[in-house]
XYZ file of C-alpha atoms in Angstrom:
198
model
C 0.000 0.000 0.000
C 2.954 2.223 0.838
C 6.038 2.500 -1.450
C 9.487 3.539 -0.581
C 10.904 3.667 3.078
C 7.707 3.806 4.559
C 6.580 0.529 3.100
C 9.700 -0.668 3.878
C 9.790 -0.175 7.146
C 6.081 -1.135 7.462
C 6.964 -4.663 6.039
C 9.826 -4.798 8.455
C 7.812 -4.248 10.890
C 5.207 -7.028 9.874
C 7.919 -9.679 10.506
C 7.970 -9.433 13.863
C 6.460 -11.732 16.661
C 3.148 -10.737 17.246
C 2.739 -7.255 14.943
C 0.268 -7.987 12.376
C -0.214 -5.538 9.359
C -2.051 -2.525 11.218
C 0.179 -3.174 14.430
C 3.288 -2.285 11.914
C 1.611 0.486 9.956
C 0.534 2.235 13.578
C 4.202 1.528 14.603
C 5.818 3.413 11.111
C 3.504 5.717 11.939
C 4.789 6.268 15.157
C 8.331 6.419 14.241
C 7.496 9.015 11.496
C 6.290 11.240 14.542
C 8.596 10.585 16.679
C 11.729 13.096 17.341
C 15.227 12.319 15.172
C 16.491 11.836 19.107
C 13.553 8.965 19.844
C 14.416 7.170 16.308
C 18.061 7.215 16.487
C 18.082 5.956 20.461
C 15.825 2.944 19.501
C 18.663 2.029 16.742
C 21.335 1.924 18.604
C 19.621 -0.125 20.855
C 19.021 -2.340 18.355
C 22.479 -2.415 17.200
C 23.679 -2.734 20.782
C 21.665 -5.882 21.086
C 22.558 -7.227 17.880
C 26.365 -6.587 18.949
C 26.433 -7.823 22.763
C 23.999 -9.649 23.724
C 24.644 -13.655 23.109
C 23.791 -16.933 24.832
C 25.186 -17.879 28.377
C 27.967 -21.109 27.164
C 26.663 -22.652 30.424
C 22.894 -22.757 30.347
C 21.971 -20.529 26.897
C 20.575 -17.727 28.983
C 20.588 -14.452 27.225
C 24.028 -12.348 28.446
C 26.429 -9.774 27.395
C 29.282 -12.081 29.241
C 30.422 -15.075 28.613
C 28.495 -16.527 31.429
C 25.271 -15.066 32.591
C 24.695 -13.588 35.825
C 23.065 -16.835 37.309
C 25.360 -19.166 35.932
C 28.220 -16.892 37.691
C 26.095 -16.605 41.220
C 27.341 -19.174 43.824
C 24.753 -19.040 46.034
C 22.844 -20.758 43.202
C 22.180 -24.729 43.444
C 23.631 -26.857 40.916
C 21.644 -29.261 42.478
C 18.490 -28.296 41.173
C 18.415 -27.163 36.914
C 15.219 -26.149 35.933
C 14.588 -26.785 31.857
C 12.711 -24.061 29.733
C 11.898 -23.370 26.380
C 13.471 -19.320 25.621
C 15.444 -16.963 27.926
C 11.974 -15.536 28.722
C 10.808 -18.314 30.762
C 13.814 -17.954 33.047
C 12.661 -14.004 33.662
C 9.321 -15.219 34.490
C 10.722 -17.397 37.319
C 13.107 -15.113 38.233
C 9.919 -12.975 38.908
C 8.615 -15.330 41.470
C 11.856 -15.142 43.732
C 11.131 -19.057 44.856
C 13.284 -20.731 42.349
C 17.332 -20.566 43.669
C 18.789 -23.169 41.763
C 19.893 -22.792 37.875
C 18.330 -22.706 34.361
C 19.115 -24.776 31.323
C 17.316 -23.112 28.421
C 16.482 -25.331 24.874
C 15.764 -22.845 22.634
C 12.562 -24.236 22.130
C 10.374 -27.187 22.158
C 9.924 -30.263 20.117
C 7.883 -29.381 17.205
C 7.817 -32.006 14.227
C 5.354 -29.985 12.513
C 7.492 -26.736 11.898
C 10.809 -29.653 11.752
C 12.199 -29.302 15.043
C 13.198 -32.241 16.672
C 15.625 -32.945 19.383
C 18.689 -32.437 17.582
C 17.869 -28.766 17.119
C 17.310 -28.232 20.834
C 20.174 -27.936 23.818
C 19.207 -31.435 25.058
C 23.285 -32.417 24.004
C 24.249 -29.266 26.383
C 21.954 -30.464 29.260
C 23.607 -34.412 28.997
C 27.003 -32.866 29.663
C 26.295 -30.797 32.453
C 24.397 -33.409 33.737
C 27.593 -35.676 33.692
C 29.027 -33.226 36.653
C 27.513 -35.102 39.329
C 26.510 -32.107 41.049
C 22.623 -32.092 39.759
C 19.951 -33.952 42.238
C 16.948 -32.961 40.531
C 15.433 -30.911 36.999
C 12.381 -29.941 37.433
C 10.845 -29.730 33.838
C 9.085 -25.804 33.110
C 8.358 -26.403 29.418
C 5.390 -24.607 28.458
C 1.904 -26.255 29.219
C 1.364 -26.670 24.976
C 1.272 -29.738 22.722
C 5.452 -28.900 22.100
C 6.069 -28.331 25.530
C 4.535 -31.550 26.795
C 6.303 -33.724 24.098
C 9.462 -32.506 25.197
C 9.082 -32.755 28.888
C 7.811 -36.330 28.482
C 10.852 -36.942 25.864
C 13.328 -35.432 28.374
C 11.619 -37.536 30.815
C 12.327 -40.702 28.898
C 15.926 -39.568 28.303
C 16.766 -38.805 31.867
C 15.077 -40.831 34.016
C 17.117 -43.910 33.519
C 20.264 -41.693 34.202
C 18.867 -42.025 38.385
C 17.928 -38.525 38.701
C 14.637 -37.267 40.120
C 12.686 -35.784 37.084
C 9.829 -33.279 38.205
C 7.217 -30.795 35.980
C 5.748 -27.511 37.331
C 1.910 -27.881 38.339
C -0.003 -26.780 36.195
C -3.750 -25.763 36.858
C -6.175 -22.155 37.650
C -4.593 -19.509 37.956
C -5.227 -17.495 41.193
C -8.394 -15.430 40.798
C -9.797 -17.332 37.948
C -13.432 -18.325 37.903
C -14.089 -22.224 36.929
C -16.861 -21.482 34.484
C -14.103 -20.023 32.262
C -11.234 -22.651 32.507
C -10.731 -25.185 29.804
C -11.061 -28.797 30.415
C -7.516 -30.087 30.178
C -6.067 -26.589 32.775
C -9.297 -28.018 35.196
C -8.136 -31.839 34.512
C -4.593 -30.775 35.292
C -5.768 -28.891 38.618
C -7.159 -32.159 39.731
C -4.763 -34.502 39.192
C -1.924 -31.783 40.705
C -4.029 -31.027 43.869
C -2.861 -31.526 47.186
C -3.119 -31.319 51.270
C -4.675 -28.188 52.942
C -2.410 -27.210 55.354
């Protein structure tokens, strides 16, 4: 619809997670306002990123070091490695302040639909550190979806046999929620993962 940089831009845009077409035209559109300041902070931003950031060698955490910042905490547990799918999942957690062990992030999920199998995750990464001797238990925080549950139960499988204690968040309502509005498997899951009143 628009030609030149605009259209450009607006295409751009349009590739990223979650912007559809009139998310990207409002953002262009934005950007066109904005100040020469605004624009040229948000690009070097982007460049920064681009430049610095990379994946934690240990655990594939996003870092600007080597190693990230939990990897290089002692007070952390090697005893306890909790698998995820993206660096995002270890913020959320993070959030929650009751996880003090570490991460050991995939880089996704097992998806033979879109060609991702375990080869193309850090399930290689995870056997080595495992090898240590220093890790007790993983507790398994791969998203509650189709992908996520294949490769929990294929981790599972793999790791199991290995002696160590294999465990997966709960999964269930959500604090607040009304029943009349949860699905059947998040109210089947809430069931099976209840437990004592204290």
């Amino acid at each position: 619809m628009y030609d030149g940089a605009l259209g450009d831009l607006i295409e751009e845009l349009g590739q990223l997670p979650g912007i559809g077409p009139k998310s990207a035209q409002r953002l262009a559109f934005h950007l066109l306002a904005s100040e020469s300041a605004d624009v040229e902070r948000l690009t070097s931003a982007l460049e920064r990123v681009k430049a610095q950031v990379r994946f934690c060698e240990i655990c594939g955490n996003v870092t600007e070091a080597e190693q990230c910042g939990i990897c290089r905490d002692p007070r952390r547990s090697e005893a306890l490695i909790c698998v995820v799918e993206e660096p995002k999942d270890v913020l959320a957690i993070e959030r929650t302040g009751e996880f003090r062990g570490r991460y050991h992030v995939l880089g996704g999920a097992i998806n033979p639909l879109e060609g991702i199998g375990p080869d193309d995750l850090r399930i290689r990464q995870l056997m080595i550190r495992l090898q240590s001797g220093e890790t007790k238990e993983l507790i398994l925080a791969t998203d509650p979806n189709t992908e996520g549950e294949a490769t929990a139960t294929y981790l599972a499988m793999l790791i199991k046999p290995m002696g160590f204690k294999v465990t997966r968040l709960a999964s269930g309502l959500p604090v607040g929620g009304d029943l009349e509005y949860a699905d059947e498997v998040t109210l089947g899951r809430a069931f099976s993962g209840r437990r004592d009143v204290d």
